[in-house]
Coordinates of C-alpha atoms in Angstrom, one line a residue:
M1 CA 12.0 2.3 18.0
T2 CA 11.7 -1.2 16.5
T3 CA 10.1 -2.1 13.2
T4 CA 9.0 -5.8 12.9
P5 CA 7.7 -7.3 9.6
A6 CA 4.6 -9.4 10.3
P7 CA 1.7 -11.3 8.7
L8 CA -1.3 -9.3 9.7
V9 CA -4.0 -11.5 8.2
E10 CA -3.0 -15.1 7.3
Y11 CA -4.8 -16.6 4.3
K12 CA -8.5 -16.7 5.0
F13 CA -11.7 -16.4 3.1
I14 CA -13.5 -13.0 3.1
E15 CA -17.0 -13.1 4.5
S16 CA -20.1 -12.0 2.6
V17 CA -20.9 -9.5 5.4
E18 CA -18.7 -6.6 6.4
T19 CA -16.1 -8.1 8.7
T20 CA -13.1 -6.7 10.5
Q21 CA -10.0 -8.6 9.4
F22 CA -7.3 -6.8 11.4
T23 CA -7.1 -4.2 14.2
A24 CA -3.8 -2.5 14.8
S25 CA -2.4 -2.6 18.3
G26 CA 0.2 0.0 17.5
V27 CA 1.4 1.9 14.4
T28 CA 1.3 -0.5 11.5
I29 CA 2.3 0.0 7.8
L30 CA 0.6 -2.1 5.1
D31 CA 3.2 -3.6 2.8
A32 CA 1.2 -6.2 0.8
V33 CA -2.5 -7.0 0.5
S34 CA -3.3 -9.9 -1.9
V35 CA -6.7 -11.2 -2.7
T36 CA -7.3 -14.3 -4.9
N37 CA -10.7 -15.5 -6.3
T38 CA -10.7 -19.2 -5.9
G39 CA -14.3 -19.5 -6.9
A40 CA -15.9 -20.4 -10.2
G41 CA -17.4 -17.0 -11.0
A42 CA -16.7 -13.3 -10.7
V43 CA -16.9 -11.8 -7.1
E44 CA -16.9 -8.2 -5.9
L45 CA -14.4 -7.0 -3.3
S46 CA -14.7 -4.0 -1.0
L47 CA -12.1 -3.0 1.6
S48 CA -12.1 -0.2 4.2
I49 CA -9.5 1.3 6.4
I50 CA -11.4 2.4 9.4
P51 CA -10.2 4.9 12.0
S52 CA -10.3 3.8 15.6
G53 CA -13.9 3.9 16.9
G54 CA -15.4 4.2 13.4
S55 CA -17.3 1.8 11.2
A56 CA -17.0 0.8 7.6
G57 CA -18.7 3.0 5.0
D58 CA -18.3 5.1 1.9
S59 CA -16.1 7.6 3.8
N60 CA -13.4 5.1 4.4
R61 CA -13.7 2.7 1.5
A62 CA -10.3 2.2 -0.2
I63 CA -11.6 -0.4 -2.6
T64 CA -15.3 -0.4 -3.7
D65 CA -16.9 -3.3 -5.6
R66 CA -13.7 -4.3 -7.4
I67 CA -14.6 -7.3 -9.5
L68 CA -12.2 -10.3 -9.5
R69 CA -12.8 -12.9 -12.1
A70 CA -12.5 -16.7 -11.3
D71 CA -8.8 -17.5 -10.6
E72 CA -7.8 -13.8 -10.6
S73 CA -5.4 -12.4 -8.1
Y74 CA -5.3 -8.7 -7.1
L75 CA -2.5 -7.0 -5.2
C76 CA -4.6 -4.0 -3.9
P77 CA -2.3 -1.1 -4.7
E78 CA -4.9 1.3 -3.3
V79 CA -3.9 0.4 0.3
L80 CA -0.1 -0.3 0.1
G81 CA 1.9 2.0 2.3
H82 CA -1.1 3.1 4.3
V83 CA -0.3 3.7 8.0
L84 CA -2.7 2.5 10.6
A85 CA -2.7 4.0 14.1
S86 CA -3.5 2.0 17.2
G87 CA -7.1 1.0 17.0
D88 CA -7.5 1.5 13.3
S89 CA -8.7 -1.6 11.4
I90 CA -9.1 -3.2 8.0
S91 CA -12.6 -4.4 7.1
T92 CA -13.6 -6.4 4.0
L93 CA -16.8 -7.5 2.2
A94 CA -17.2 -10.0 -0.6
S95 CA -20.3 -10.4 -2.8
A96 CA -20.0 -14.2 -2.3
A97 CA -18.6 -16.1 0.7
I98 CA -15.8 -18.7 0.5
S99 CA -14.5 -17.3 -2.8
L100 CA -12.0 -14.5 -2.1
N101 CA -8.9 -15.5 -0.1
I102 CA -6.9 -12.6 1.5
R103 CA -3.5 -12.2 3.0
V104 CA -2.1 -9.0 4.5
T105 CA 1.5 -8.3 5.6
G106 CA 3.0 -5.2 7.1
R107 CA 5.4 -3.7 9.6
V108 CA 4.5 -3.1 13.2
I109 CA 6.4 -0.2 14.8
S110 CA 6.9 -0.4 18.6

């Protein structure tokens, strides 16, 4: 079995509609999830870890409406160490588009 560190989501802005950011193609462990508000005002962040075949909702929200002030960075401790099975995904939602920048790194086990 091989474990490979990898960027899972390279720096990108989170959309203002629920959007899948990453889908695991094999067992994946989340090591770091950072979100930075580059906008001028406060923005809410929601993040879900969705089982294969599911959809984002209250039952799989790991972060719900977390407010990030302008220029604030957040390391998302709620999801560090979570294990995604093949087909599981990470979905995000921001209250304003082009404000929250996300990066996710982890380990892919093959």
